[in-house]
XYZ file of N, CA and C in Angstrom:
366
model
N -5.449 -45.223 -22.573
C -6.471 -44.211 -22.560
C -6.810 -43.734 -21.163
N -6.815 -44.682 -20.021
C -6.484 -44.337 -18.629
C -6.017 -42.949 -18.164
N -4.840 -42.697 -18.855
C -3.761 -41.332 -18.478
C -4.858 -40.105 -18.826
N -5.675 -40.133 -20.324
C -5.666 -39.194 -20.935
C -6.614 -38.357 -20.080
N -7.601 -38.687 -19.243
C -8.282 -37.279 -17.943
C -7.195 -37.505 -17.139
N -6.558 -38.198 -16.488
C -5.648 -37.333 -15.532
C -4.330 -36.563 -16.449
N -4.378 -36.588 -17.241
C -3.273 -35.698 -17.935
C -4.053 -34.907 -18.178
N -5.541 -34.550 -18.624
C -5.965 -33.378 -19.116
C -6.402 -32.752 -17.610
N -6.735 -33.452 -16.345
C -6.461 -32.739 -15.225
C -5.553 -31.906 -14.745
N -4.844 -32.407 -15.173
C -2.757 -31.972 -14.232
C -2.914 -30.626 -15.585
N -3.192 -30.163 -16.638
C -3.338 -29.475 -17.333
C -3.835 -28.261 -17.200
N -5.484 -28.728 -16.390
C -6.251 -27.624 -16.279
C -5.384 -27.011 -14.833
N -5.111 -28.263 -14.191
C -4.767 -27.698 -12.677
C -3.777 -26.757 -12.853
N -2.737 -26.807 -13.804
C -1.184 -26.332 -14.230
C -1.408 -24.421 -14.591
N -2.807 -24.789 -15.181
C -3.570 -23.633 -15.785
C -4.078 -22.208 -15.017
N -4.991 -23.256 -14.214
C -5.550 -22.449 -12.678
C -4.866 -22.370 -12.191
N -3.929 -22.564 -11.878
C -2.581 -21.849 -10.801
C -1.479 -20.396 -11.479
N -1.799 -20.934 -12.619
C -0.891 -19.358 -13.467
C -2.334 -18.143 -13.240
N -3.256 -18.216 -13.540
C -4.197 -17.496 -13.018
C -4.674 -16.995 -11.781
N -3.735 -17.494 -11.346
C -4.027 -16.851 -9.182
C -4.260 -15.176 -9.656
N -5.062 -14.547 -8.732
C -4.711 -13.077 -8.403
C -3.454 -12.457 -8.212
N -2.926 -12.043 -8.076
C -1.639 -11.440 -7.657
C -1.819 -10.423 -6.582
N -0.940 -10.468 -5.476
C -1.549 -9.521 -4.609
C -1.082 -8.129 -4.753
N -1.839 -7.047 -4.249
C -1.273 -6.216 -4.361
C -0.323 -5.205 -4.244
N 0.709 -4.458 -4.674
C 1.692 -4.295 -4.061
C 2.039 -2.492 -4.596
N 2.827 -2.041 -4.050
C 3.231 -0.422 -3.991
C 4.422 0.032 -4.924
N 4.037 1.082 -5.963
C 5.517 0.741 -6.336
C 6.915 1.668 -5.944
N 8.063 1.199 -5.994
C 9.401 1.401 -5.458
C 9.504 2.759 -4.648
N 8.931 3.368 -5.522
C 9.337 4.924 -5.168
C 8.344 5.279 -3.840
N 7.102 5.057 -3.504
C 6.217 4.943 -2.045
C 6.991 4.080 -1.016
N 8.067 3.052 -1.544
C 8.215 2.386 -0.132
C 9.049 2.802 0.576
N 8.972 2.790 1.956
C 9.504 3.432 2.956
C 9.137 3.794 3.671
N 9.760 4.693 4.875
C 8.875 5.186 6.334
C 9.217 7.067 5.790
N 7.660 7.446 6.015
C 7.433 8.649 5.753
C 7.037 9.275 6.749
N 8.053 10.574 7.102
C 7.757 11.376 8.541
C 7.135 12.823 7.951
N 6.659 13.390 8.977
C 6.454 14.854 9.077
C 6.848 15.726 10.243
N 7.272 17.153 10.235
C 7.841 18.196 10.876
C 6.860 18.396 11.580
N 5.507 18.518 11.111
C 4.397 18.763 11.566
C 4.125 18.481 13.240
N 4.392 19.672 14.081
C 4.652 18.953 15.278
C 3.109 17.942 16.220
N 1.892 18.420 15.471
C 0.621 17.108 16.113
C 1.279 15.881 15.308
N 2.126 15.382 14.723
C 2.529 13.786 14.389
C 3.873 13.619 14.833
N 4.161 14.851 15.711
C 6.337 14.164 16.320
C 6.046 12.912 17.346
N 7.052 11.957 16.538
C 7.406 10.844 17.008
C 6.100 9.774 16.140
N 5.658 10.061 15.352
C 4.704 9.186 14.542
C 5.386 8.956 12.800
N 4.933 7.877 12.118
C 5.565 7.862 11.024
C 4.789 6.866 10.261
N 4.688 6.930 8.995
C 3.714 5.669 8.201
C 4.798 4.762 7.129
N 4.686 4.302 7.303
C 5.628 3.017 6.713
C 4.800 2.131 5.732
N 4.998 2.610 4.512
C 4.578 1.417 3.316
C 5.500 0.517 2.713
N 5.079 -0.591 2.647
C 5.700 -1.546 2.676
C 4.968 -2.347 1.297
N 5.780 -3.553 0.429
C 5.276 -3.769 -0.837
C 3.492 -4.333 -0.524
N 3.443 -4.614 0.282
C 2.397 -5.634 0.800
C 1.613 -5.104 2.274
N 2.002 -4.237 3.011
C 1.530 -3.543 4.333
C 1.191 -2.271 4.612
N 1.166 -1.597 5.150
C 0.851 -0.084 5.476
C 1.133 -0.368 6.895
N 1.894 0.220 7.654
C 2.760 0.333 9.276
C 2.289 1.831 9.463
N 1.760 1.919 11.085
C 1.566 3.209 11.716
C 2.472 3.435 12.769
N 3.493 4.299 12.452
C 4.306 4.770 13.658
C 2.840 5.322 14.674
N 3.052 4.495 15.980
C 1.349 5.275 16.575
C 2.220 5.978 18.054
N 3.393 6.234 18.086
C 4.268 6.837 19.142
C 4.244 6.080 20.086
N 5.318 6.450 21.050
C 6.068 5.490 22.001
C 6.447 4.076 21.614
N 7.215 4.230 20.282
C 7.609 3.025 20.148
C 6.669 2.240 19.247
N 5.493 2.186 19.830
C 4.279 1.296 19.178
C 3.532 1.001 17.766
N 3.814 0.311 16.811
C 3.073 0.381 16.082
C 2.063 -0.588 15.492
N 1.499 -0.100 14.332
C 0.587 -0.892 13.877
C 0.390 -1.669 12.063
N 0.464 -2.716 12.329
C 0.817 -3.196 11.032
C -0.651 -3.723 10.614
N -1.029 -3.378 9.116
C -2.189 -3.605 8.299
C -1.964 -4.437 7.553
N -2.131 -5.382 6.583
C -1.954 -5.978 5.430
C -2.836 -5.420 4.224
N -2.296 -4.744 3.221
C -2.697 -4.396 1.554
C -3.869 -5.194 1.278
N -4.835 -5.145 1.129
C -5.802 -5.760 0.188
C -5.935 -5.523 -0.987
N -5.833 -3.610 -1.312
C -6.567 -3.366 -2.551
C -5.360 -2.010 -2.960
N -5.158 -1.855 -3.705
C -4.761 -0.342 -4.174
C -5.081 0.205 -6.012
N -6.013 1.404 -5.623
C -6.457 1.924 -6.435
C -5.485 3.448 -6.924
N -5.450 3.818 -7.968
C -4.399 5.409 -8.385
C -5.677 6.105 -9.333
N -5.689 7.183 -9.401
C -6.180 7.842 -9.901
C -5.200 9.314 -10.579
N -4.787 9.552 -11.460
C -4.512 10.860 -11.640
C -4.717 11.953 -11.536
N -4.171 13.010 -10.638
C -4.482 14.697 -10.247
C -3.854 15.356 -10.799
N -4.210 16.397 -10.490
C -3.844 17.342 -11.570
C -2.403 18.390 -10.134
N -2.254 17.832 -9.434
C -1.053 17.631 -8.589
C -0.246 15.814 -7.957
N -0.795 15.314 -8.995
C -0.152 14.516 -8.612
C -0.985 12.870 -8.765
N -0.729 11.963 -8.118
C -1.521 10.378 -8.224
C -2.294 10.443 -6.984
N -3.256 10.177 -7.174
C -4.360 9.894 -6.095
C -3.939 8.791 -5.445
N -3.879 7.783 -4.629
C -3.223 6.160 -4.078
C -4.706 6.302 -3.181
N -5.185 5.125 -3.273
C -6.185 4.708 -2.230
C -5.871 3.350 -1.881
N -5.503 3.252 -0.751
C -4.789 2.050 -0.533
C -5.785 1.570 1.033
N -6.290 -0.315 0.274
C -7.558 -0.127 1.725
C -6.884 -1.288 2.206
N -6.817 -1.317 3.604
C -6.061 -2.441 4.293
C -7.170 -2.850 4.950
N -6.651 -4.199 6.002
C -7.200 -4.669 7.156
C -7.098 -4.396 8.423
N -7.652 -4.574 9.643
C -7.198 -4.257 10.829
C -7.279 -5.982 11.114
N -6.634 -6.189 12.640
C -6.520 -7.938 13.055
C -7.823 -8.166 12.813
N -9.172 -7.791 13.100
C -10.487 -8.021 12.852
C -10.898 -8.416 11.745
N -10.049 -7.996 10.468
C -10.801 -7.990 9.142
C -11.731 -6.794 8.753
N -11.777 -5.743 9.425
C -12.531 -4.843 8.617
C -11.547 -3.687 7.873
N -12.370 -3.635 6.936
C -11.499 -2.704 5.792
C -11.503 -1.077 6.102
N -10.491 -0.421 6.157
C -10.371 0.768 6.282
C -9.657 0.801 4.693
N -9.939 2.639 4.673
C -8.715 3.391 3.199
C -8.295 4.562 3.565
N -6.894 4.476 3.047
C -5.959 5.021 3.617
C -5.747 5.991 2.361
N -6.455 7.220 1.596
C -6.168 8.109 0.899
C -5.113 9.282 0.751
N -4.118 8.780 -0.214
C -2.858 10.596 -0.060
C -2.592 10.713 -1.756
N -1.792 11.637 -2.125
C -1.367 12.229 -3.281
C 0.091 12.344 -3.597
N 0.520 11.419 -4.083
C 2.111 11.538 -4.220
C 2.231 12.921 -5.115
N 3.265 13.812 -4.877
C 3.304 14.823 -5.263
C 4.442 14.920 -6.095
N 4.897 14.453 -6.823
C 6.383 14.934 -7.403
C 6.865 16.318 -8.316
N 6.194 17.051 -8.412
C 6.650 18.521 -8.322
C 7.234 19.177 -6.827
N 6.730 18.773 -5.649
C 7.425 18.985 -4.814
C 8.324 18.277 -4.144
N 9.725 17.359 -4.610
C 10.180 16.408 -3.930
C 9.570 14.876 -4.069
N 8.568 15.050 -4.786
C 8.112 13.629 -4.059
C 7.405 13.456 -2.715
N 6.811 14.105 -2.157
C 5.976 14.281 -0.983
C 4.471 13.884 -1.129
N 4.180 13.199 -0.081
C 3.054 12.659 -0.271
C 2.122 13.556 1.110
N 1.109 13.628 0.613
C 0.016 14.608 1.298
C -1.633 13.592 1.535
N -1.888 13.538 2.556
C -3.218 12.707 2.681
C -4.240 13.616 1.963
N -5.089 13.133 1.755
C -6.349 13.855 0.929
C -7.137 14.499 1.718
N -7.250 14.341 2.983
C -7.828 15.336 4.348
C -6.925 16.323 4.572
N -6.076 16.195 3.989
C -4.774 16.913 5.062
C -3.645 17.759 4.303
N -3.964 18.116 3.614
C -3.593 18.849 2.244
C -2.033 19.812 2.711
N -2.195 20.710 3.872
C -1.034 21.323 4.257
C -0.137 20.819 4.994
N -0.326 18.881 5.101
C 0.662 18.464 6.451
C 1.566 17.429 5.155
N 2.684 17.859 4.820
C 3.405 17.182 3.502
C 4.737 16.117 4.643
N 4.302 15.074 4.012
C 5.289 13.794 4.536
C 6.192 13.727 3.753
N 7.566 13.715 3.844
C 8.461 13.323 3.392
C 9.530 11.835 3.143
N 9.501 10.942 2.494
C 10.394 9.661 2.661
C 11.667 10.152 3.656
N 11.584 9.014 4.781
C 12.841 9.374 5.630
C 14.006 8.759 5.134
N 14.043 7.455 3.893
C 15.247 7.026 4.015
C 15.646 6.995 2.542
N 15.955 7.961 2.076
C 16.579 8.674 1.547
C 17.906 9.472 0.926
């Protein structure tokens, strides 16, 4: 009779571990490094990644976030993505655009409506 709480332990424990959160992740068709022609972003590029958001920030330099949260919403051009990361600090920023697939597949920030990013690798 000894076994029978640590067997009904190792049970619950077996239990709570299939229940983790899952983190969040992007799907197939967003991942990649996305440029624009737009000449205020030459030499800049945003890079989503299953788990990150990367800022081409020019000269080489960039900046890597880690995914916390991603929210979609449906438009009537397209999926809303609100995707809120971290900075090294821990404070949360969101990173809002509109995947567009009537045009290519181009994704457009929600501020920024006429500057259309294209997947570079392709």
């Amino acid at each position: 009779m000894k076994r029978t709480p640590t067997l009904i332990a190792a049970i619950c424990l077996v239990l709570l571990m299939g229940c983790e959160p899952r983190s969040p992740s992007l799907p197939d068709y967003l991942i990649g490094v996305w440029r624009t022609s737009d000449p205020k972003y030459a030499g800049r590029f945003l890079q989503l990644a299953q788990d990150r958001v990367i800022f081409g920030t020019g000269a080489g330099s960039v900046s890597i976030h880690p995914i916390r949260k991603i929210a979609t919403a449906p438009q009537a051009d397209g999926i809303l993505y609100t995707i809120t990361y971290t900075n090294d600090n821990g404070q949360e920023y969101r990173l809002s655009f509109v995947h567009d697939l009537e045009h290519g597949g181009v994704i457009w920030f929600k501020n920024q409506k006429d500057i259309l990013w294209k997947r570079a690798n392709r």
